[in-house]
XYZ file of C-alpha atoms in Angstrom:
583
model
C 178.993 -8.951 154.605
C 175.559 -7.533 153.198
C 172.501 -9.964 152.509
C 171.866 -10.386 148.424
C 169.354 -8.437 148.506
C 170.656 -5.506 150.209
C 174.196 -5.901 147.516
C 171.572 -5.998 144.906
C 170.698 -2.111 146.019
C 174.147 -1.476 145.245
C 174.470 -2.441 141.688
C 171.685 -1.030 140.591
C 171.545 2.271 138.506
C 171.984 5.661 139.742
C 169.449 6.443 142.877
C 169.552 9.345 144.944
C 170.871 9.103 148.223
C 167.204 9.577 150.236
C 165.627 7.056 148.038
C 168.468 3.881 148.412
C 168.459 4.400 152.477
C 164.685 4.314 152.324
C 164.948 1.263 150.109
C 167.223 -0.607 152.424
C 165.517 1.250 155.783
C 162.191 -0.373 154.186
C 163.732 -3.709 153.261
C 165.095 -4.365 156.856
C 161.693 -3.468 157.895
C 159.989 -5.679 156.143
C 162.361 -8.663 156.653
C 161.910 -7.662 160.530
C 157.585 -7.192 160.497
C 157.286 -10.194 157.315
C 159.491 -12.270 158.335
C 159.558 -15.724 161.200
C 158.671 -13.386 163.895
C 156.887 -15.455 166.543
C 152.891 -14.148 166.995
C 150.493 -15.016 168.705
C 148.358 -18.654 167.645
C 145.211 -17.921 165.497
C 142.350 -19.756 166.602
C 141.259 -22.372 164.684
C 138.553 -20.477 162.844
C 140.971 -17.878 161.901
C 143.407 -20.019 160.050
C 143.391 -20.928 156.585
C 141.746 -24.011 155.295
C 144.594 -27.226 154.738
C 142.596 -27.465 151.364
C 143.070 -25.353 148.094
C 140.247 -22.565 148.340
C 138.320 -22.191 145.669
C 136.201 -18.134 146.140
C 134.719 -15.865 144.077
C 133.501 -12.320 143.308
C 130.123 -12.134 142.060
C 129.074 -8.365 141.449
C 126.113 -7.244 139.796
C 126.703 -4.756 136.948
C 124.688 -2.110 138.131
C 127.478 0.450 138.933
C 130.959 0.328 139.166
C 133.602 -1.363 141.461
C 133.468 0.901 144.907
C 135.865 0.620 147.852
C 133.640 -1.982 149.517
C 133.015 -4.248 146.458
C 136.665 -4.241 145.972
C 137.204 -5.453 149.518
C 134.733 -8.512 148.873
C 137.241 -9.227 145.559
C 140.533 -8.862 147.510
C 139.607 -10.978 150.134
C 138.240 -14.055 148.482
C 141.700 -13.768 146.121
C 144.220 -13.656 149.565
C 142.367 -16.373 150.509
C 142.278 -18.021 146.703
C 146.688 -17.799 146.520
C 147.372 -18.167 149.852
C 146.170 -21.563 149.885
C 146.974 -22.374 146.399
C 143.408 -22.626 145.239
C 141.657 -20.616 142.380
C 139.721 -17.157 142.299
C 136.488 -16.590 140.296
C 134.802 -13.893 138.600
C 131.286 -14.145 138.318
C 128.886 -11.655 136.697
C 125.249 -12.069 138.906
C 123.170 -9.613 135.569
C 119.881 -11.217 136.454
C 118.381 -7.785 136.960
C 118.373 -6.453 133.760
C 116.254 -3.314 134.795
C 118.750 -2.354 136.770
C 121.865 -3.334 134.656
C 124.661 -0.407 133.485
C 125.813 -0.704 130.123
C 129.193 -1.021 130.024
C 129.571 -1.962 133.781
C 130.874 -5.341 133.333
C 133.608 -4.168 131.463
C 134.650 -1.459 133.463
C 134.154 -4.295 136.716
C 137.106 -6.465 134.763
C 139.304 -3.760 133.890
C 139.063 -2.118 137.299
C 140.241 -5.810 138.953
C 143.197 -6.287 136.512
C 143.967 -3.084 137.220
C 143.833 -3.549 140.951
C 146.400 -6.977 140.109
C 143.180 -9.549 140.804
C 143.283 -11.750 137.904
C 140.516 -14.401 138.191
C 141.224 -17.938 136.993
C 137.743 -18.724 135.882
C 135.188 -16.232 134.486
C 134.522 -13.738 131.930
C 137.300 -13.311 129.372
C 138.677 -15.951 130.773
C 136.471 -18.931 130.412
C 136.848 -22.258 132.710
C 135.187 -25.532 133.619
C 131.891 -24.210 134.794
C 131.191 -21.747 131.815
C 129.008 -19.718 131.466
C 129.835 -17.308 134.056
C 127.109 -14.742 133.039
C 124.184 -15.859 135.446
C 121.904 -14.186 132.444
C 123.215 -17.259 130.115
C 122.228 -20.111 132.943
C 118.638 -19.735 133.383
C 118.123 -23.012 132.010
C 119.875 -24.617 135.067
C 118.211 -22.656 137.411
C 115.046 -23.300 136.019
C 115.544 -27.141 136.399
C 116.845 -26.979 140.304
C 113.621 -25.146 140.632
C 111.428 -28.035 139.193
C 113.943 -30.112 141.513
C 113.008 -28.802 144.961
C 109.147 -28.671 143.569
C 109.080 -32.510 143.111
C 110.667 -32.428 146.552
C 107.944 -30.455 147.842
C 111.065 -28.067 149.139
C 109.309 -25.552 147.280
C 105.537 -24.718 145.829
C 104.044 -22.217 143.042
C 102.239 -19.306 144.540
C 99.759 -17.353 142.143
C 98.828 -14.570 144.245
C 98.292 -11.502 142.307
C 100.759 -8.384 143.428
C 97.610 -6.571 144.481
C 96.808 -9.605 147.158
C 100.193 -9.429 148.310
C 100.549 -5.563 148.653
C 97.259 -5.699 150.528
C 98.616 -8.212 152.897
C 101.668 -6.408 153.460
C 99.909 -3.124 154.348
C 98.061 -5.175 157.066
C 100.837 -7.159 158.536
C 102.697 -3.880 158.563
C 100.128 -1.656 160.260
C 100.184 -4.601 162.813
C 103.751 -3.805 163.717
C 104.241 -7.564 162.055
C 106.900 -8.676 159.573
C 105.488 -8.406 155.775
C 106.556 -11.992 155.405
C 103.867 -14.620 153.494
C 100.711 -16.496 154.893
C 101.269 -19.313 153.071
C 97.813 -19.030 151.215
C 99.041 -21.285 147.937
C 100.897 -23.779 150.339
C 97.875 -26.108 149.704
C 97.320 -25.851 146.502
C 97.382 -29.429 145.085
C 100.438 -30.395 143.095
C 98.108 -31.472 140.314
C 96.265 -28.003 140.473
C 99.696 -25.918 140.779
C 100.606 -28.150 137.739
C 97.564 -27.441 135.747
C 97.393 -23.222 136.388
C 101.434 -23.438 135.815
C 100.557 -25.331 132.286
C 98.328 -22.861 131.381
C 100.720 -19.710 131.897
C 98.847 -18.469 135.083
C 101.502 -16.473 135.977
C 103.729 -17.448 139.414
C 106.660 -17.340 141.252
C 108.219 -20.156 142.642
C 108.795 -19.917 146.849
C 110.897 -21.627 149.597
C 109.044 -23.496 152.292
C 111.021 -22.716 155.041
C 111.241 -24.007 158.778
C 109.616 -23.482 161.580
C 113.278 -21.992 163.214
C 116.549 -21.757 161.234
C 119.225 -23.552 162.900
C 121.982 -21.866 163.899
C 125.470 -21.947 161.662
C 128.884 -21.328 162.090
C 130.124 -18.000 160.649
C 134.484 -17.769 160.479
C 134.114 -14.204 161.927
C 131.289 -14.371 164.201
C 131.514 -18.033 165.345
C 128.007 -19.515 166.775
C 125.214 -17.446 165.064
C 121.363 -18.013 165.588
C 120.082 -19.874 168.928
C 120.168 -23.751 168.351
C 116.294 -23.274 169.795
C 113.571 -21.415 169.422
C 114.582 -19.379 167.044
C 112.308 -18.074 164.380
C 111.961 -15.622 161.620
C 108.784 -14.279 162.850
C 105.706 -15.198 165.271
C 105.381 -19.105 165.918
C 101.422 -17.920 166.728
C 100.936 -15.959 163.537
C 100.299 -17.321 159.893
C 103.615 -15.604 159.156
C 106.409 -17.597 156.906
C 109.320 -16.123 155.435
C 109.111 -18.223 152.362
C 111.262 -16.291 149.931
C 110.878 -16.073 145.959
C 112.870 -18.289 144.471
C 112.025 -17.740 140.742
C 110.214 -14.493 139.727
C 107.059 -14.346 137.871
C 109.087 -14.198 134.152
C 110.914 -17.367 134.901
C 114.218 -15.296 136.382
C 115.850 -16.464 139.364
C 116.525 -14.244 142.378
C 119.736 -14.175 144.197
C 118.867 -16.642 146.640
C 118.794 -19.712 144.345
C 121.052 -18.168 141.350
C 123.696 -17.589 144.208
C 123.486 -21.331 145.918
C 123.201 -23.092 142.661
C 126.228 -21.125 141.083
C 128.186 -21.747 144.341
C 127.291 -25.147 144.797
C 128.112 -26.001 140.524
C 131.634 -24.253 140.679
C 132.673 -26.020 143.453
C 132.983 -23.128 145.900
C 134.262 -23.720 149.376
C 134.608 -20.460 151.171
C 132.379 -17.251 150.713
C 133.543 -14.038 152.551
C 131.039 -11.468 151.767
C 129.707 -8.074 154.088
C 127.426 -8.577 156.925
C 124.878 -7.226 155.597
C 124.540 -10.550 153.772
C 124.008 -12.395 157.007
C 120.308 -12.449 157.457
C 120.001 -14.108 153.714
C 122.498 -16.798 155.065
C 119.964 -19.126 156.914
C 117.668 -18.937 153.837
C 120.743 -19.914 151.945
C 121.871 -23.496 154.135
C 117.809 -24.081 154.119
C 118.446 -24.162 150.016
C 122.076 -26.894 150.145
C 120.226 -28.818 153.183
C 116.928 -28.646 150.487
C 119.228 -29.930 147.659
C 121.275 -32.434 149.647
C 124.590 -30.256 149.104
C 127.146 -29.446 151.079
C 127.246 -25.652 152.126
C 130.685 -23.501 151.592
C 132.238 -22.166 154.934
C 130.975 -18.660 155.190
C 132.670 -14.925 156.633
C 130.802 -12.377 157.068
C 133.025 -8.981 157.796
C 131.551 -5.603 158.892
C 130.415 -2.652 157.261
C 132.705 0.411 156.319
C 131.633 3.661 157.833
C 132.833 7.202 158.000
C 134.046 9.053 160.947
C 130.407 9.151 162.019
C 129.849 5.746 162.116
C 127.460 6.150 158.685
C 127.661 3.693 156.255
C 129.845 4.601 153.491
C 127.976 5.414 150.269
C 128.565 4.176 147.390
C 127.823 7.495 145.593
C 130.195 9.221 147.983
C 133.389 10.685 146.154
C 136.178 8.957 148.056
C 134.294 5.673 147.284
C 135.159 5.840 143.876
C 137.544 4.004 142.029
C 137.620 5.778 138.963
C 138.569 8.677 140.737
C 141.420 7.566 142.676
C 142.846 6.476 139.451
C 142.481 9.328 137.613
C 144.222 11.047 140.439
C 146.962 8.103 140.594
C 146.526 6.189 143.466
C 148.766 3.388 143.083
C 147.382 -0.465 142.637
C 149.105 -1.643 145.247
C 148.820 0.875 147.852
C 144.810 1.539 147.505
C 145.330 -2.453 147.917
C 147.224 -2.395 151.320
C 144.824 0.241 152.515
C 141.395 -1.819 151.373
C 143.000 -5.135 153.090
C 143.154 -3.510 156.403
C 139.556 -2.146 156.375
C 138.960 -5.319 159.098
C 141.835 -7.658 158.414
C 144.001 -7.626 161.348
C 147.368 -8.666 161.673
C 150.682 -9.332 163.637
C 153.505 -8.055 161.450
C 155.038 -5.205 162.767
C 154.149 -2.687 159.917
C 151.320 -1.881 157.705
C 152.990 -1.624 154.976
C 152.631 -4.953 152.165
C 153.079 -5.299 148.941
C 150.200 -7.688 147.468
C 152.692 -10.670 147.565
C 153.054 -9.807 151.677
C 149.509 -9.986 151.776
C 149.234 -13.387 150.219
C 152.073 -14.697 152.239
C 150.593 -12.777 155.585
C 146.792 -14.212 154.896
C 144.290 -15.234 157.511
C 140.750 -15.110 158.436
C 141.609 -12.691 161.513
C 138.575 -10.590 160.633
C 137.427 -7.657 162.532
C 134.292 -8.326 164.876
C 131.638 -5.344 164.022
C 131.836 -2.496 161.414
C 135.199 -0.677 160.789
C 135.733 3.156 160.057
C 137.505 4.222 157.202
C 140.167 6.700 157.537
C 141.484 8.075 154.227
C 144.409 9.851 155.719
C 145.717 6.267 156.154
C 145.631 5.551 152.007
C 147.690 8.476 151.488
C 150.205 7.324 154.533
C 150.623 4.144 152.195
C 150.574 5.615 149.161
C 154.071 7.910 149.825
C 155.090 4.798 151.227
C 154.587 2.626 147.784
C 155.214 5.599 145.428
C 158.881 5.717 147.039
C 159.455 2.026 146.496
C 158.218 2.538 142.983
C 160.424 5.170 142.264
C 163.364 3.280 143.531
C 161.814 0.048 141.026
C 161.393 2.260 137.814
C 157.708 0.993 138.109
C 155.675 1.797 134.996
C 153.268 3.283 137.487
C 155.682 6.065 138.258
C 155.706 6.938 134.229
C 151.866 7.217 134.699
C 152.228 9.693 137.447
C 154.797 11.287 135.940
C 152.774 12.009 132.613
C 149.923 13.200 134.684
C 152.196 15.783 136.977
C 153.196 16.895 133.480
C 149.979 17.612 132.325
C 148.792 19.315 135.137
C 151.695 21.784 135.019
C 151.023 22.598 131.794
C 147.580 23.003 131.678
C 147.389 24.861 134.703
C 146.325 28.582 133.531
C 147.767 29.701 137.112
C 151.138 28.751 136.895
C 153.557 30.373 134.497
C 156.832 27.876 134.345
C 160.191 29.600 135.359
C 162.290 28.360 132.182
C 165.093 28.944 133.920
C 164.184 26.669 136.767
C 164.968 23.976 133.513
C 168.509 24.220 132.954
C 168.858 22.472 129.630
C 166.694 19.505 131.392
C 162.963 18.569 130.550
C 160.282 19.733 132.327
C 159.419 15.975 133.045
C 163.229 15.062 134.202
C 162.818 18.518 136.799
C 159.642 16.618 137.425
C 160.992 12.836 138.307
C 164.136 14.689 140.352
C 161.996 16.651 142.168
C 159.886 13.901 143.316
C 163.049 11.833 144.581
C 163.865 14.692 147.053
C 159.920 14.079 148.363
C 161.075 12.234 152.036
C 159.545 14.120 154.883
C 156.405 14.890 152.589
C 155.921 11.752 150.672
C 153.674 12.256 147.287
C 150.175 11.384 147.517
C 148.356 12.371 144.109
C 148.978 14.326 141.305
C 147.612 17.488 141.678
C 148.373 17.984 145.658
C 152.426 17.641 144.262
C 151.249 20.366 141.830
C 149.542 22.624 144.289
C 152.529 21.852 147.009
C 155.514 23.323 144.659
C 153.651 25.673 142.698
C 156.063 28.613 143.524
C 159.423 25.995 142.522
C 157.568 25.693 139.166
C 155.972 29.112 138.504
C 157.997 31.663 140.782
C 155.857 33.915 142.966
C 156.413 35.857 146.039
C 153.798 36.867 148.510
C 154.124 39.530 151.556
C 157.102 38.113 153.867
C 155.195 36.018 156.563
C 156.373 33.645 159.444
C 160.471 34.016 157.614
C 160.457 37.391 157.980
C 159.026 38.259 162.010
C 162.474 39.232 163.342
C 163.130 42.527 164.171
C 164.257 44.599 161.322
C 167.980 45.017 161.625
C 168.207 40.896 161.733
C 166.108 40.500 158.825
C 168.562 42.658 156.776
C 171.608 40.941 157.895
C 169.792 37.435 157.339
C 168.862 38.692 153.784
C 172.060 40.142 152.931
C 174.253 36.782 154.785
C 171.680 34.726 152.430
C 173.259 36.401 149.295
C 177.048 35.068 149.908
C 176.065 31.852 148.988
C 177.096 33.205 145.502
C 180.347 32.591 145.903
C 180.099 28.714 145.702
C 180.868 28.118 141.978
C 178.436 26.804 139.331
C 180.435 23.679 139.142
C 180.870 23.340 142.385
C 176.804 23.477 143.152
C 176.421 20.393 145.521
C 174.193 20.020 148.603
C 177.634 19.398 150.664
C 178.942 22.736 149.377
C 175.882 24.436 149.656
C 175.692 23.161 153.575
C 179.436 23.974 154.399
C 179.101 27.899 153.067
C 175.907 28.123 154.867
C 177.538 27.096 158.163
C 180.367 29.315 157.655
C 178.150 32.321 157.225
C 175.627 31.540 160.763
C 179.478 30.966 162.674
C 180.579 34.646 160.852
C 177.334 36.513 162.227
C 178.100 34.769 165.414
C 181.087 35.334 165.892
C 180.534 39.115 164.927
C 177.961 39.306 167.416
C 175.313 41.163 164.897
C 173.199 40.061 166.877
C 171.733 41.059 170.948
C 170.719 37.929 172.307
C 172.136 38.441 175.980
C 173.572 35.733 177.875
C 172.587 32.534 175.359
C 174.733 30.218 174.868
C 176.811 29.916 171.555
C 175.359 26.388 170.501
C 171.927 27.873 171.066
C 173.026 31.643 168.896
C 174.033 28.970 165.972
C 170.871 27.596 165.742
C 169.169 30.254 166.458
C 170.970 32.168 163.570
C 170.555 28.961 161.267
C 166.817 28.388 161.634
C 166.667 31.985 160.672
C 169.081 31.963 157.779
C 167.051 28.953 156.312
C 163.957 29.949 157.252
C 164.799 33.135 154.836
C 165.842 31.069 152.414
C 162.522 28.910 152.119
C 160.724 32.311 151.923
C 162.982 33.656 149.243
C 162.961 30.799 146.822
C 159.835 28.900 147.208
C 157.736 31.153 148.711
C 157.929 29.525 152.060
C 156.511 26.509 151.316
C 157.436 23.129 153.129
C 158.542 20.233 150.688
C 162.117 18.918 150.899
C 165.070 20.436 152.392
C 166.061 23.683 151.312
C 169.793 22.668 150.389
C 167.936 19.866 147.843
C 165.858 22.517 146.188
C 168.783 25.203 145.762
C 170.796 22.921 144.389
C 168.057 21.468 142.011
C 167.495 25.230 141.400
C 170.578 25.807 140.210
C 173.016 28.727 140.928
C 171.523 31.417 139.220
C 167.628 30.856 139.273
C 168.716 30.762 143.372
C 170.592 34.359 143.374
C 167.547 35.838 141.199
C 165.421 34.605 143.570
C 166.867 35.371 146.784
C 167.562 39.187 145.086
C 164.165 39.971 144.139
C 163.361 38.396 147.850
C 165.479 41.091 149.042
C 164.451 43.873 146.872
C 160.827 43.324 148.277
C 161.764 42.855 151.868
C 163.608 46.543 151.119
C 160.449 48.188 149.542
C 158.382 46.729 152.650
C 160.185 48.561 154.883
C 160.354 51.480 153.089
C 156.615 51.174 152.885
C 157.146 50.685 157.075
C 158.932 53.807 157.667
C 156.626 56.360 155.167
C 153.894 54.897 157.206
C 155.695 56.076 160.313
C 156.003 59.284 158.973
C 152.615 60.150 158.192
C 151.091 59.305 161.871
C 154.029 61.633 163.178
């Protein structure tokens, strides 16, 4: 007796044949790699908290959502639903010279697009409103007054010329271009006074002597417990980072904390490139008398040389993979792997896998992305799709159609049509895509450009037989004619063929010595169908040859393989005047 969900395949609406057994192939799969398969224990760091996780994405709106940013968001909302807990959007637009108009809006439609809804944040609203850090200067500016009474924090009021000075020397002493500290003893009544007056200042950390070391959930133990410094212990050399700019902005350093610390956020997974601001970041909770969010860091993505992926590079953007219809959920599989790692026994999850499949198993170091791999998903996703009906399909579908049409190179075959719609040829062609899943758009259009716009180029690898088997394949290639319009089925199509390779056989048309007759069959069949691929579609691989002729139809087939003989007749003509001429 079948599992529901396998009788469920069975009463749904008519599905080709290649598309239910990949359905049910991929749903045993998944029950088999997703399912109570014993794995190996995750270490403690690399479960997930026993509390509801409360993360958040906190971009910048000075560009667009690019494969690495989208990571960050994916991440923090696996970890957000797999433990129940809530996912926020926050919009960090305190650098307004460098703010895109328009980004934020394209940041929120990208996510919903990508199916990461936030619970709290723009559009949305929540508890902790506003979640523009442009609208909460107010609060920043009174945790800075905070950790000046504390004497966490002073006023400096040297001029940008002072401290571009000082950073020339410190630099052309091979030192770090870190502060000396100069306003540190200012009085509090002085720094009062000049701040009363409007002498303009910015608003820096004292830090420590050493930063202590912290726990990171990737990277476990990092920083020495001793001695270490950010700096020279001998030289007048503190880190002391800006806090609050010079026009009473906050930098990310407190904006960040502050935020995190007011919305209740318990985990932060964020790039590693983020992991020398961390220490400056505990200093700031230990400063304020807060408890710190666990933190995990994961590596960089790089190419195939080990560069850092730009963000201005092409297959970084997200705009562009869906314009050329990557699917939501597979770019989504592919991004989670880019340093997840995992047990199941295929990469292959839907978003809901993911949430069920979640851990902190990061990958140690940087990772390399591998496109090839996003396409190997994205056949895999489009098929279950198709199978689904998913309104993605009828996106991809409308672009195919598009492309055909406004593609100056390709003239559509009516016939190829039938009394169908270009978009229904469309939709059944894709369901015979198996051993050459679809990836995008336009490399479906540019694979079956000859089904769709008929076009015959010089015979090529079809046609290197000698000549006398070439005619006899051309000619045997014909007979299919006698199968009857309304009896035009892949099975039929299959049985005539095998009757005609066992007739040459058996007739011996061919020399081939001593082989064996299992091994003159296939020999003769891989010929025959070889031909055939030439003949109709140019020679072109896509789906088997017995789909296409019968999506062909009868007589757009026999045109084709005609004129495919016709030109194979006028090349060897061509052949034999040659011949002439050199005698």
């Amino acid at each position: 007796m079948l599992p529901i969900s396998e009788v469920a395949w069975h009463s749904r609406p008519w599905i080709c044949s290649s598309c239910r057994d990949w359905a049910k192939l991929q749903w045993r799969t998944s029950r088999r790699g997703h399912s109570t398969k014993v794995v190996p224990q995750l270490k403690a760091a690399q479960k997930l908290p026993n509390i509801p996780a409360r993360t958040r994405f906190a971009p910048s709106p000075t560009g667009y959502l690019h494969l690495g940013s989208l990571r960050t968001a994916l991440y923090n909302y696996l970890l957000a639903r797999a433990t129940g807990g809530q996912f926020l959007l926050r919009i960090e637009d305190t650098d307004t010279k460098r703010t895109v108009s328009g980004a934020e809006d394209a940041i929120c439609r990208d996510l919903a697009w990508a199916g990461l809804q936030w619970d709290e944040g723009p559009q949305v609203g929540g508890p902790y409103a506003p979640y523009r850090q442009s609208e909460r200067t107010a609060l920043y500016k009174e945790h800075a007054a905070k950790l000046l009474k504390s004497h966490h924090a002073y006023r400096c009021f040297c001029t940008q010329e002072r401290l571009d000075s000082l950073a020339t020397e410190r630099k052309k002493l091979g030192l770090p271009t870190y502060y000396d500290r100069t306003c540190l003893s200012i009085t509090e009544d002085e720094s009062d006074e000049r701040a009363y007056h409007s002498e303009p200042h910015v608003v820096r950390l004292v830090t420590p002597a050493q930063y202590p070391a912290y726990n990171d959930l990737v990277y476990g133990v990092v920083g020495k417990p001793k001695g270490q410094r950010l700096g020279r212990p001998n030289q007048n050399d503190f880190e002391d980072p800006v806090l609050m700019k010079s026009d009473g902005s906050p930098t990310y350093h407190l904006a960040n904390v502050v935020d995190d610390h007011h919305m209740k956020i318990t985990h932060v997974i964020r790039g590693v490139e983020w992991m020398p601001s961390t220490p400056k970041h505990l200093e700031l909770y230990k400063a304020f008398g807060w408890e710190a969010p666990a933190f995990a860091h994961v590596g960089l993505l790089q190419d195939s040389n080990k560069q850092k992926l730009s963000k201005r590079d092409f297959n970084m953007d997200l705009e562009k993979m869906k314009m050329d219809g990557i699917l939501p959920e597979a770019l989504m599989n592919f991004v989670a792997l880019l340093g997840w790692s995992h047990q199941m026994g295929s990469d292959f999850f839907t978003l809901r896998q993911l949430i069920d499949n979640f851990s902190l198993k990061f990958t140690k170091g940087n990772v390399i992305v591998n496109f090839g791999k996003l396409n190997y998903l994205q056949g895999l996703h489009f098929r279950k799709e198709l199978v689904e009906g998913n309104e993605n399909v009828e996106h991809i579908l409308n672009q195919i159609v598009t492309l055909l049409q406004e593609d100056s190179k390709i003239v559509i075959d009516p016939e190829i049509l039938n009394g169908r719609t270009l978009r229904d040829f469309v939709m059944a062609l894709l369901k015979l895509e198996t051993s050459s899943p679809f990836t995008i758009a336009s490399r479906f259009v540019e694979r079956h450009r000859s089904i769709f716009g008929y076009r015959q180029s010089e015979p090529g690898r079809a046609t290197e037989r000698p000549r006398h088997e070439l005619l006899l394949i051309a000619e045997a290639a014909l007979q299919i004619r006698d199968v009857p319009t309304d009896e035009w089925s892949v099975a039929v199509l299959k049985s005539r063929v095998a009757s005609v390779v066992q007739d040459i056989v058996q007739k011996n048309h061919y020399n081939l010595g001593d082989a064996e007759s299992l091994e003159d069959s296939n020999y003769v069949k891989s010929s025959l169908l070889a031909w055939l691929r030439w003949a109709i579609v140019d020679g072109n691989h896509g789906p088997s040859m017995f789909d296409i002729i019968e999506l062909l139809g009868r007589d757009t087939t026999l045109r084709r393989l005609k004129a495919a003989e016709l030109k194979l007749s006028a090349v060897q003509e061509e052949d034999i005047v040659g011949s002439s001429k050199k005698i």
